Coordinates of C-alpha atoms and ligand atoms in Angstrom, one line a residue:
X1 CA 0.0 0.0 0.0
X2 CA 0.9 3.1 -1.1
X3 CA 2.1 5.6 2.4
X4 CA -0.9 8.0 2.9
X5 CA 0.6 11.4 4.0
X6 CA -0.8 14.3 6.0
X7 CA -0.5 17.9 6.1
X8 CA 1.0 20.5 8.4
X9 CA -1.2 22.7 9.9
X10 CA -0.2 24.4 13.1
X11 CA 2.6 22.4 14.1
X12 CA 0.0 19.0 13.5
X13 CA 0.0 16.5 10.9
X14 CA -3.4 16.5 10.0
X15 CA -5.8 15.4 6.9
X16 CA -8.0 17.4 4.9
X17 CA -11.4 17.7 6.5
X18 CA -13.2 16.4 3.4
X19 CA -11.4 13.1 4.1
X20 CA -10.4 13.2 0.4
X21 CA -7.0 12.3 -0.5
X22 CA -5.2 12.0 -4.0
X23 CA -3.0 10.2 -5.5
X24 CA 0.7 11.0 -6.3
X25 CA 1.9 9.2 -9.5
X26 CA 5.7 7.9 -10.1
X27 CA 5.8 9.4 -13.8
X28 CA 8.8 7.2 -15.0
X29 CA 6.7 3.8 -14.2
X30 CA 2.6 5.1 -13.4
X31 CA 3.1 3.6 -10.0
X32 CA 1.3 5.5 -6.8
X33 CA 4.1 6.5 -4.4
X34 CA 2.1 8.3 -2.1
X35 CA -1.9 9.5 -1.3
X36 CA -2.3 12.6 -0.8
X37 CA -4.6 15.1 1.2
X38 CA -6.8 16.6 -0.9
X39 CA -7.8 19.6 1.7
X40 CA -10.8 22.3 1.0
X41 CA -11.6 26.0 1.8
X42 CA -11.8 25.4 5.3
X43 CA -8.1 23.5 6.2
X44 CA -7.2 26.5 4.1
X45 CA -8.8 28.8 6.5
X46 CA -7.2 26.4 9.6
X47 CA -3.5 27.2 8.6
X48 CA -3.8 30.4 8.0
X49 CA -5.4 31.0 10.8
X50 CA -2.4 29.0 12.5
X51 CA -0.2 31.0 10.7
X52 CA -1.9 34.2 11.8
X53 CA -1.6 33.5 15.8
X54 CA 2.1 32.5 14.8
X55 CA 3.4 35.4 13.4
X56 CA 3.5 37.7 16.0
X57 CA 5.7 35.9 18.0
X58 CA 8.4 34.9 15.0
X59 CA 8.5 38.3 13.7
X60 CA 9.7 39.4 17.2
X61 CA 12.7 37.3 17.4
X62 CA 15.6 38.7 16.7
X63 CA 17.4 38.5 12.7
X64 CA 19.7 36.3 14.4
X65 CA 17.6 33.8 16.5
X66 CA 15.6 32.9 13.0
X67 CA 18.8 32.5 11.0
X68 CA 20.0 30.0 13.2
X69 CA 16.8 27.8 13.0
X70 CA 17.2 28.3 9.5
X71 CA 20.7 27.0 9.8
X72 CA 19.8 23.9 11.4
X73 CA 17.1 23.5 8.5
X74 CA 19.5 23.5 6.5
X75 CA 22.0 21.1 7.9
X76 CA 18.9 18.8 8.5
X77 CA 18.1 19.1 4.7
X78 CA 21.8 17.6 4.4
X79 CA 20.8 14.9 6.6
X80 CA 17.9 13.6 4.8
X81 CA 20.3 14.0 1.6
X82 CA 19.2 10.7 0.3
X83 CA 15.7 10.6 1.6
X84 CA 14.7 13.7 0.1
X85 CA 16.6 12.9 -3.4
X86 CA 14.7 9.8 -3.7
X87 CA 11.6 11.4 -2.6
X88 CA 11.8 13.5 -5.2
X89 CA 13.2 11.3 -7.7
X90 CA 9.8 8.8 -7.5
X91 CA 7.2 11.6 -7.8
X92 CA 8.9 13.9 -10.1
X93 CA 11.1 11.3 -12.0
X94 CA 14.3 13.5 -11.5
X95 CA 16.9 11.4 -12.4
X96 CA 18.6 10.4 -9.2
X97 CA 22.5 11.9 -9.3
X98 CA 20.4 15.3 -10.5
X99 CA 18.4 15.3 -7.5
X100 CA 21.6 13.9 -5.0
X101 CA 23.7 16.1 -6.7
X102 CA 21.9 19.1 -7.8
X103 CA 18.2 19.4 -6.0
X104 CA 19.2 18.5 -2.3
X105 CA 22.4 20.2 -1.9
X106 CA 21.3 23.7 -3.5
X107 CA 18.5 23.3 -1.1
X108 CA 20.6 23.2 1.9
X109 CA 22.7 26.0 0.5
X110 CA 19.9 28.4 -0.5
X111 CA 18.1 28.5 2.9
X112 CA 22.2 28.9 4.4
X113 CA 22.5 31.4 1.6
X114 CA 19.1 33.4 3.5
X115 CA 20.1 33.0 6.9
X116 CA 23.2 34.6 6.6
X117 CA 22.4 37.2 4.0
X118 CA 19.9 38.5 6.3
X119 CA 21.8 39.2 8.8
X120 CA 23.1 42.2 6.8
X121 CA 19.7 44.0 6.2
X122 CA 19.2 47.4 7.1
X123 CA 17.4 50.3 6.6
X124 CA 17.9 53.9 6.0
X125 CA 18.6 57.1 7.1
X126 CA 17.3 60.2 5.3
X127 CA 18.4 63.8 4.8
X128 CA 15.1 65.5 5.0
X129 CA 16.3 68.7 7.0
X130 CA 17.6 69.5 10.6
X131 CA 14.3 69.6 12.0
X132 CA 13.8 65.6 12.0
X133 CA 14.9 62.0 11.8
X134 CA 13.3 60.3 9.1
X135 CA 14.1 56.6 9.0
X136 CA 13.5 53.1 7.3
X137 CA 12.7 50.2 9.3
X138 CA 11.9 46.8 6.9
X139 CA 9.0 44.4 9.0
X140 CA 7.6 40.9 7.5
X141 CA 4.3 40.9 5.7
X142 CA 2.8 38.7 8.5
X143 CA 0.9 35.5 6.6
X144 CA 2.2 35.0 3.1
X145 CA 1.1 32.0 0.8
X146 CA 3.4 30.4 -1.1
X147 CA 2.3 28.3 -4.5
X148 CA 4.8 26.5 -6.2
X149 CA 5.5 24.6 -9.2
X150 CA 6.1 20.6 -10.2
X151 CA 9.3 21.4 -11.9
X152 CA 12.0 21.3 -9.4
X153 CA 9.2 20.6 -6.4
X154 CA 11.6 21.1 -3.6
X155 CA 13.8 24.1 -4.8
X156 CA 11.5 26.0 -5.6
X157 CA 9.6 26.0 -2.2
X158 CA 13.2 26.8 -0.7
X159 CA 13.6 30.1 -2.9
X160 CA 10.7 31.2 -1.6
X161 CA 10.4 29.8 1.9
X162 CA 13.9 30.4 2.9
X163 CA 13.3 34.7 2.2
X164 CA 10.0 34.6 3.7
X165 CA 11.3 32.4 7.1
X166 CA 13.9 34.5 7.6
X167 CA 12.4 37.9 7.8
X168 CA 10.0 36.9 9.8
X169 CA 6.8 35.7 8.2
X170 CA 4.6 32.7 8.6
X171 CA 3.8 30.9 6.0
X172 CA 1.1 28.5 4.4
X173 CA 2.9 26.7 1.4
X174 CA 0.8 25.0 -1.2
X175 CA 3.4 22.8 -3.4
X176 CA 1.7 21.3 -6.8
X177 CA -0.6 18.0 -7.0
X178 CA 1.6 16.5 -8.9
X179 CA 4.4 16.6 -6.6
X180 CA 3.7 17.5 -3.1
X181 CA 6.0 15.2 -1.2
X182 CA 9.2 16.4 -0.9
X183 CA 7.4 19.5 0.2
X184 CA 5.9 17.8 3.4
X185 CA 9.0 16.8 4.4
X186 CA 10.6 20.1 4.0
X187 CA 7.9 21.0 6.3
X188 CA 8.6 18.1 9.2
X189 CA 12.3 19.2 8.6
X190 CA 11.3 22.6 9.6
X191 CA 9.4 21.6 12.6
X192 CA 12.7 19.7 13.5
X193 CA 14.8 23.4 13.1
X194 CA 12.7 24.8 15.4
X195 CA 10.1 26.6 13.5
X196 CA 7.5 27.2 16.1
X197 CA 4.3 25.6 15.4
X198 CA 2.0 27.4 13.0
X199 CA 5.0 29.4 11.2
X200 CA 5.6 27.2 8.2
X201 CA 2.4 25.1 7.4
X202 CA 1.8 22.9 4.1
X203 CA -1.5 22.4 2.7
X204 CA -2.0 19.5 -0.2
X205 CA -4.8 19.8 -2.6
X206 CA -5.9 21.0 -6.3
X207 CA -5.1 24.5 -7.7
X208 CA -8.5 25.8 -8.6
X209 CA -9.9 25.2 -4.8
X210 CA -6.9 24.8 -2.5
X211 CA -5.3 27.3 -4.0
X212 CA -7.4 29.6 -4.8
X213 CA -8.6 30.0 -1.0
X214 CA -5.0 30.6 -0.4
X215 CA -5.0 33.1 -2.7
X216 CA -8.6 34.8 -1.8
X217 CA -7.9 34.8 2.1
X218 CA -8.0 38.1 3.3
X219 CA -5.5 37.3 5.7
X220 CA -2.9 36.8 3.4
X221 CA -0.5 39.5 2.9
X222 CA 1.1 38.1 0.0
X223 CA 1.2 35.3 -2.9
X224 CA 4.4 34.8 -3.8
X225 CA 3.6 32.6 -6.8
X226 CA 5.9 30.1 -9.3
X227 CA 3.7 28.7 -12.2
X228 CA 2.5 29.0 -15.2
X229 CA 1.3 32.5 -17.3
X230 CA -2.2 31.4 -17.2
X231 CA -1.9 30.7 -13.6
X232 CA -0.4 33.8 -12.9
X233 CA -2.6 36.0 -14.9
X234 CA -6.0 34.3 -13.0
X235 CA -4.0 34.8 -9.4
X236 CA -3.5 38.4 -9.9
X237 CA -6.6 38.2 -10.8
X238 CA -8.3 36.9 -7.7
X239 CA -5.7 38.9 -5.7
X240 CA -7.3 42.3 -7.0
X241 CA -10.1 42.1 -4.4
X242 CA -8.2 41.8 -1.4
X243 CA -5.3 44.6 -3.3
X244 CA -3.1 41.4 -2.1
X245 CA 0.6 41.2 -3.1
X246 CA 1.8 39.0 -5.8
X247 CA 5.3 38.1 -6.7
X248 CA 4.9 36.5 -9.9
X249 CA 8.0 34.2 -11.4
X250 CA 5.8 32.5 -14.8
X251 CA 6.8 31.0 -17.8
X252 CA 9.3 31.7 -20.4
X253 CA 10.6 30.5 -24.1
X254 CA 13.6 31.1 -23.7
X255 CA 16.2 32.4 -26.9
X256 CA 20.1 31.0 -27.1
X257 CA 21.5 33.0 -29.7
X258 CA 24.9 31.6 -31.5
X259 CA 26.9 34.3 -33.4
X260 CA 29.2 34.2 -36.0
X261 CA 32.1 34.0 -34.3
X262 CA 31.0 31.8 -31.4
X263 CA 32.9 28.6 -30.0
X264 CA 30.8 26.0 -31.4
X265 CA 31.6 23.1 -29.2
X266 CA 31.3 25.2 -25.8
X267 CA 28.1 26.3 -27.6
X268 CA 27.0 23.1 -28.4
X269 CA 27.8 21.8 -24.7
X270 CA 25.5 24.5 -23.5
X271 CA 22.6 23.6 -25.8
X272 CA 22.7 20.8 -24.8
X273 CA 22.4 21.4 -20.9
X274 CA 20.0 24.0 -21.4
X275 CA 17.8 22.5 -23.7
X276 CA 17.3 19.1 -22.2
X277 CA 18.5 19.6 -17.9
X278 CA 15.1 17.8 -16.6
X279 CA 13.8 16.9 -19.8
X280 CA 13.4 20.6 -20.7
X281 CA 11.1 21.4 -18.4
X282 CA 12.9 24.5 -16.6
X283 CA 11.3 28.0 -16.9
X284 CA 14.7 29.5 -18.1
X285 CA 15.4 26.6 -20.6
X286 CA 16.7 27.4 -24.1
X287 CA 13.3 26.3 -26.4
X288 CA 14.3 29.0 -29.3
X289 CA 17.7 28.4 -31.1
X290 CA 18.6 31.0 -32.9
X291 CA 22.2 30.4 -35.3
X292 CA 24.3 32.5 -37.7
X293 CA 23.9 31.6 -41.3
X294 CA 27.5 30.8 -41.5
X295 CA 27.5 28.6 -38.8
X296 CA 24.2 27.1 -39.2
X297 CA 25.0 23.5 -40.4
X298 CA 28.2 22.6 -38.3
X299 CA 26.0 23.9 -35.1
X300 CA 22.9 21.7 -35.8
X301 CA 25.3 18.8 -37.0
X302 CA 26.8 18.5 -33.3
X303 CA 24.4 19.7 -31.5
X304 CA 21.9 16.5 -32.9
X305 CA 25.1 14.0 -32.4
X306 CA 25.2 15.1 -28.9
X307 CA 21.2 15.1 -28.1
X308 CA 21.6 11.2 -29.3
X309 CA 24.1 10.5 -26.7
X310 CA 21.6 11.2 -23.9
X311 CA 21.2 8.6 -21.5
X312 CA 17.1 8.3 -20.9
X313 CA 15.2 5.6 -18.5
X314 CA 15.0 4.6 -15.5
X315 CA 15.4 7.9 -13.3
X316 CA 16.8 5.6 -10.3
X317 CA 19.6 4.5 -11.7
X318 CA 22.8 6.8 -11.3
X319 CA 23.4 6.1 -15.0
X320 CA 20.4 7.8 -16.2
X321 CA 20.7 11.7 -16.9
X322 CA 17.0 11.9 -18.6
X323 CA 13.9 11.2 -16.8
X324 CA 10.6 11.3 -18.5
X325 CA 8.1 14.1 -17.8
X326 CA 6.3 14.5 -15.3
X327 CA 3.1 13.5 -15.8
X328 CA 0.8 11.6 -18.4
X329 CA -1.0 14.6 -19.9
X330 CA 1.7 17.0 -19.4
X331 CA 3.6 14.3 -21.6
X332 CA 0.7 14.5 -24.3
X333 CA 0.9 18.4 -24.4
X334 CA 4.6 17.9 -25.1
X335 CA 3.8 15.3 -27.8
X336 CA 1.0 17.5 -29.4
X337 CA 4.0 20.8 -30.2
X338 CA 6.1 17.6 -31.8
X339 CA 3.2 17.0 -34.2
X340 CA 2.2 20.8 -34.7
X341 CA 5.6 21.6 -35.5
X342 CA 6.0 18.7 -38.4
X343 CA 2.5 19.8 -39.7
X344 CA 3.7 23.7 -39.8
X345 CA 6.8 22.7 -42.0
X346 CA 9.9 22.2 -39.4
X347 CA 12.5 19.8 -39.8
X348 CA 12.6 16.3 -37.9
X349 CA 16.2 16.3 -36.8
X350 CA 16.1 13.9 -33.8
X351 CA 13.6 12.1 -31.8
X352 CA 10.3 13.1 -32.1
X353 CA 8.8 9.4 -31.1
X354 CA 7.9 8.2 -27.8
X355 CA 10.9 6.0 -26.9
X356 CA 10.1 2.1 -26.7
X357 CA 12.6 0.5 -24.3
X358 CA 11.5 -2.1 -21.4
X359 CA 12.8 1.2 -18.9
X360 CA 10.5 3.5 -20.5
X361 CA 7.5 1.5 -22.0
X362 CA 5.4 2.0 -18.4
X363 CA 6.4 5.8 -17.8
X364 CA 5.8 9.3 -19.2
X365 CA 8.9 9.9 -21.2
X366 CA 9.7 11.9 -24.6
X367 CA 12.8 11.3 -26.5
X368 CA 15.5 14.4 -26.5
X369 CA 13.5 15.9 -29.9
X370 CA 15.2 18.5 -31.8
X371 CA 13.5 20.5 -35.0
X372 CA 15.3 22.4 -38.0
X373 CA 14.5 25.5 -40.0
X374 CA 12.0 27.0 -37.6
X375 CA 10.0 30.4 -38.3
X376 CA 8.8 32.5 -35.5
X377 CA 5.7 31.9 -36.1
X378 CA 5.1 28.4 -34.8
X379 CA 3.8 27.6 -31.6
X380 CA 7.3 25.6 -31.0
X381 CA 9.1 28.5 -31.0
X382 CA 6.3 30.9 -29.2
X383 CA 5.2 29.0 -26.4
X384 CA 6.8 27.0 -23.9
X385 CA 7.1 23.7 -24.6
X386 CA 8.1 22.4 -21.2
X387 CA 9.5 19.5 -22.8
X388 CA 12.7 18.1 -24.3
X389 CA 11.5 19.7 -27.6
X390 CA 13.5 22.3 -29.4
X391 CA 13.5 24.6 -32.4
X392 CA 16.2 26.2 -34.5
X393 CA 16.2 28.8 -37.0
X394 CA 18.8 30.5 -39.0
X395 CA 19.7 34.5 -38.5
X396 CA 21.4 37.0 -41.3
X397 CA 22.7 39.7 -38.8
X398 CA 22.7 41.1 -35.2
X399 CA 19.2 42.8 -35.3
X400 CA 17.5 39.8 -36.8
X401 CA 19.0 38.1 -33.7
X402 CA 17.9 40.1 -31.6
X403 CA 14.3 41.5 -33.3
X404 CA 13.6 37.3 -33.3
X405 CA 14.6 36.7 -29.8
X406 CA 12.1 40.0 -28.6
X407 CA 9.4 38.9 -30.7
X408 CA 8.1 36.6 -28.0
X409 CA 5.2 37.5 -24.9
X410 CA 7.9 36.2 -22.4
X411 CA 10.8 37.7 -21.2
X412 CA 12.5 35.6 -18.8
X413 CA 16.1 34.5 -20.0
X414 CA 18.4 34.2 -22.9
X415 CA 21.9 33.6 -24.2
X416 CA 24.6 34.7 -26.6
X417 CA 27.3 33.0 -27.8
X418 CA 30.2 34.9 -29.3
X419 CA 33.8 35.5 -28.5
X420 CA 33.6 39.1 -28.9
X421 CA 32.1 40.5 -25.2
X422 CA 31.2 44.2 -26.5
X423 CA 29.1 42.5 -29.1
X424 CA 27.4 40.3 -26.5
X425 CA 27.0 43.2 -24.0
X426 CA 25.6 44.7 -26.8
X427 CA 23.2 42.2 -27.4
X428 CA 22.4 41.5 -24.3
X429 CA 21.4 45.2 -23.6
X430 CA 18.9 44.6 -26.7
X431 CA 16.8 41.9 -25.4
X432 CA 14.1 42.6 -23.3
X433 CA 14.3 39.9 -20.1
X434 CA 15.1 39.4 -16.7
X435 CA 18.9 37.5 -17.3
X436 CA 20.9 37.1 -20.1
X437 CA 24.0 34.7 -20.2
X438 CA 26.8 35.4 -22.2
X439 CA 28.4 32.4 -23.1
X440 CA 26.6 30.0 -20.4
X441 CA 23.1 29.5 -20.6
X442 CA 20.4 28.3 -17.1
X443 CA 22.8 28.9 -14.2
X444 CA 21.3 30.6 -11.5
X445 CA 23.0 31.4 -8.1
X446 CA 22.1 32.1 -4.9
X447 CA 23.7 35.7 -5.1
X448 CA 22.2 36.6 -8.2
X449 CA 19.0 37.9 -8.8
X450 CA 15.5 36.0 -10.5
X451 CA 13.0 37.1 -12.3
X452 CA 10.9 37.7 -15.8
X453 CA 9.5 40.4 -16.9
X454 CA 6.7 41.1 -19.9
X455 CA 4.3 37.8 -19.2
X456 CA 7.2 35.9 -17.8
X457 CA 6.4 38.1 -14.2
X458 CA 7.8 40.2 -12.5
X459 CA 9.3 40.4 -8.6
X460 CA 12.5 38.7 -8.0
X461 CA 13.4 35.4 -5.8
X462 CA 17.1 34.8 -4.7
X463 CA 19.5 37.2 -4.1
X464 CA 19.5 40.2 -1.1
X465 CA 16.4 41.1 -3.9
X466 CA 14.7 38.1 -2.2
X467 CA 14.1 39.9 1.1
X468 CA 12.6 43.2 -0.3
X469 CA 9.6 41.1 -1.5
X470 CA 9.0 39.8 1.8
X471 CA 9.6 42.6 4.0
X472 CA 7.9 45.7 3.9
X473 CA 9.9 49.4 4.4
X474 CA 7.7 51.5 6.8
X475 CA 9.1 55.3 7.0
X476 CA 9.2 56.6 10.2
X477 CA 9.3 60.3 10.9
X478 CA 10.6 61.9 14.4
X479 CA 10.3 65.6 15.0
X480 CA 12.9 67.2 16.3
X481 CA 12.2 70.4 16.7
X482 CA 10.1 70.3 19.7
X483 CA 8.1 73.0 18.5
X484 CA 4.4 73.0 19.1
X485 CA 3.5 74.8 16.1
X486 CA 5.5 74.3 13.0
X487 CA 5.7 76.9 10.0
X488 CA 4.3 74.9 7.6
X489 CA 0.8 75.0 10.1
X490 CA 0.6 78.4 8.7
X491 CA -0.9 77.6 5.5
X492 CA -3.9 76.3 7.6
X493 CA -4.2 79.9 9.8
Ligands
NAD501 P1 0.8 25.7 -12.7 O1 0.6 27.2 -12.8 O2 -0.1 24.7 -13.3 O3 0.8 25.3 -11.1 C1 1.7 26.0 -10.2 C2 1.0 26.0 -8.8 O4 -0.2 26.7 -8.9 C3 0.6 24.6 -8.4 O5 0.8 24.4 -7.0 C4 -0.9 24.5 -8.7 O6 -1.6 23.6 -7.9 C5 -1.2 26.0 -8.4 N1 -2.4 26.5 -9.1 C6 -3.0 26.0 -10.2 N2 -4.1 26.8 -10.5 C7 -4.2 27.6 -9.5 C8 -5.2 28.7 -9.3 N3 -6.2 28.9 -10.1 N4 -5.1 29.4 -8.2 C9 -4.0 29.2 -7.3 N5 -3.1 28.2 -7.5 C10 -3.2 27.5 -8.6 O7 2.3 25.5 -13.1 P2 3.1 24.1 -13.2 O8 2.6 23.4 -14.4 O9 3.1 23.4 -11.9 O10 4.6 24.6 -13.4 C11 5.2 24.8 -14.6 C12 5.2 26.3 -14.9 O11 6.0 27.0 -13.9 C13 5.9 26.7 -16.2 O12 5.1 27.6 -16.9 C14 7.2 27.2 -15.8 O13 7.8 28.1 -16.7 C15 6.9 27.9 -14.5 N6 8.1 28.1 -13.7 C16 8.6 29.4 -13.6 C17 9.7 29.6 -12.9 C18 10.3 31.0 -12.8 O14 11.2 31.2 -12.0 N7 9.9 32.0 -13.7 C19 10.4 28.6 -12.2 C20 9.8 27.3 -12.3 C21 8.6 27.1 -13.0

């Protein structure tokens, strides 16, 4: 039997009050690996109500008290190493050394990377006149809900979670359906750190209900929000009536431009990683190839050799660096752009079949698929695939580069390939998105700022940026005059 798993709702494991549960799906064989709670409006209402008489208390410990509970979070994320990578290999189908050596780790380092960072936050002093002090103080939000993606299921709560924690807010988290169990145990790993009771609390259940009475509550101060565009745009939305904060970090199709005088085989290794790094479904993965004319040919040529080295099956096995998708109809929607790109006139390079091998026959998985002599206007190379499914298209000169690259709705992330730097500067001032590598494409640090902008989002997670969206800056104002009446009163006499 499948384990059946509870929630976290004021420092209690507890089920959803509908006594529904659902089912979490192993995508690289269709086995259940877990059931669910599958909670309503009112366990909604129960944590953040727990999070609400929580608050208070966190937000007046000092910066340095909640860093070191964050600390110890993060040395007990170390010590579930292996738990938590195969937790999240068997409902995500992560291939294992990504999520040991990759997943887990950068977990443990990004909530480090918060509690210490923090500790240098301050606020401002400023030069209004003689006659007062006018300062900034930063305070938490109070109760913010955070909704996060399947993608990478436990990073992405720890971008989040480890900003919010440490500045002093509780939180309810609400991880995705598909892949909420490495999320409850960041949760019990918490509760382990020392979190008090109530602070962090983890709610399991659909979108469109759970979710959306997260994002409804008027006790929430804040959404901050990893997803999808479509998501995004209804969450804003719903957040309108309560004028609720949302950080918003959505989709993206992301360009990877290769000019003229690029290193081909370093730009071939990074196609490679960007285009196909858990199966392609990253919201900063390279979908859009864009390559000089000149170099067209000897670029694809690699590039396809390489893609057919890939090592795809069973994600539990340390030999295996593709895992399928993760989920059946997620896997469909990644088949359907491989047929609508054949009927709108791309090229078949490689893959483009579901692969037939007694590893993947029972599971979700698509083949590394890579298309030639794309045009703009197909979907393939508009919207995001989320899939190991690629495009290229050929490019005469640096402003059809970069006119192709901005002639997208997203504006998350892109690359440029070229050993001349003042042309890639260049470029990259041109393009209209949140990062831009240079010569590396989908590596994201703790220190460095991330976000979209256009319909990719907007706010940032990681970096000092991180705490700004989960802190607010109250001005305070101290009269030092000591006068009763001020000369300014005059324009009232
Ligand atoms: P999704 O929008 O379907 O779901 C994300 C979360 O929102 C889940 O927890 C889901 O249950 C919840 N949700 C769904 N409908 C909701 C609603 N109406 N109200 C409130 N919550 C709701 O996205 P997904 O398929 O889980 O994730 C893939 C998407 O995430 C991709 O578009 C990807 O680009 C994006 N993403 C973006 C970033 C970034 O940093 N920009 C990072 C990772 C993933």
């Amino acid at each position: 039997m499948p384990e059946e798993y509870s929630m976290l709702i004021g420092g209690k494991k507890v089920k959803a009050t509908t006594g529904e549960v659902s089912e979490v799906i192993n995508p690289a064989n269709g086995q259940v690996v877990g059931m669910v709670p599958k909670c309503g409006e009112a366990d909604v209402d129960a944590a953040v109500r727990a999070a609400l008489e929580a608050a208070p208390a966190w937000a007046a410990r000092t910066m340095t008290e909640r860093s070191k509970v964050l600390l110890k979070l993060s040395r007990l994320i170390m010590a579930h190493h292996e738990e938590l990578a195969q937790l999240e290999t068997a409902e995500h189908g992560s291939p294992i050394r990504k999520t040991m050596n990759f997943d887990v780790p950068l977990c443990a380092e990004q909530i480090e990377y918060f509690a210490g960072v923090a500790r240098a936050m301050t606020g401002e002093t400023l030069p209004v006149g003689p006659w007062c002090t006018s300062i900034t103080i930063r305070e938490p939000l109070g109760v913010v809900g955070l909704i996060t993606p399947w993608n990478f299921p436990a990073l992405m709560v720890v971008w989040k979670l480890g900003a919010a924690l440490v500045t002093g807010n509780a939180c309810v988290v609400k991880p995705p359906s598909v892949a909420p169990l490495t999320t409850l145990k960041l949760g019990d790993l918490a509760m382990e750190a020392g979190v008090p009771a109530g602070v962090v609390n983890v709610i399991t259940g659909p979108g469109e209900t759970a979710g959306e009475a997260l994002v409804r509550h008027p006790q929430v101060a804040k959404i901050g929000f990893t997803g999808d565009t479509a998501t995004g745009k209804r969450i804003m939305s719903l957040a309108s009536d309560t004028v609720k904060q949302v950080g918003l970090e959505l989709g993206g199709n992301n360009a990877f431009i290769v000019l003229a005088d690029a290193d081909i085989d370093s730009a071939v290794e990074g196609a490679v990683w960007s285009a196909f790094f858990n199966s392609g479904q990253v919201c900063a993965a390279a979908g859009r190839f864009y390559v000089h004319d000149s170099r067209y040919d000897e670029f694809v040529e690699k590039m396809v050799a390489a893609a057919r080295q890939l090592r795809y099956g069973d994600p539990m096995s340390m030999e295996t660096v593709m895992g399928p998708v993760a989920y059946e109809a997620h896997r469909d929607k990644v088949e359907g752009y491989i047929e609508g790109a054949k009927k709108a006139g791309a090229r078949l390079l490689c893959g483009g079949t579901r692969p037939d091998t007694p590893e993947t026959r029972s599971g979700f998985f698509v083949a590394p698929t890579i298309f030639g002599d794309c045009t703009n206007d197909m979907r393939l190379m508009q919207d995001e695939v989320f899939g190991p499914v690629v495009g290229i298209s050929r490019f005469k000169d640096l402003d059809e580069a970069v006119a192709l690259t901005n002639d997208t709705k997203y504006g998350l992330s892109a690359s440029v390939w070229t050993r001349d730097l003042r042309t890639g500067l260049n470029v990259a001032g041109r393009i209209k998105a949140g990062t831009v590598w240079i010569n590396e494409h989908l590596i994201i640090f703790c220190e460095t700022p991330w976000g979209g902008c256009k319909q990719s989002g907007w706010g940032k997670d990681l970096s000092t940026m991180a705490l700004d969206e989960y802190t607010m800056t109250k001005h305070i104002y101290i009269d030092l005059t000591g006068e009763p009446v001020k000369p300014w009163y005059g324009l009232l006499k």
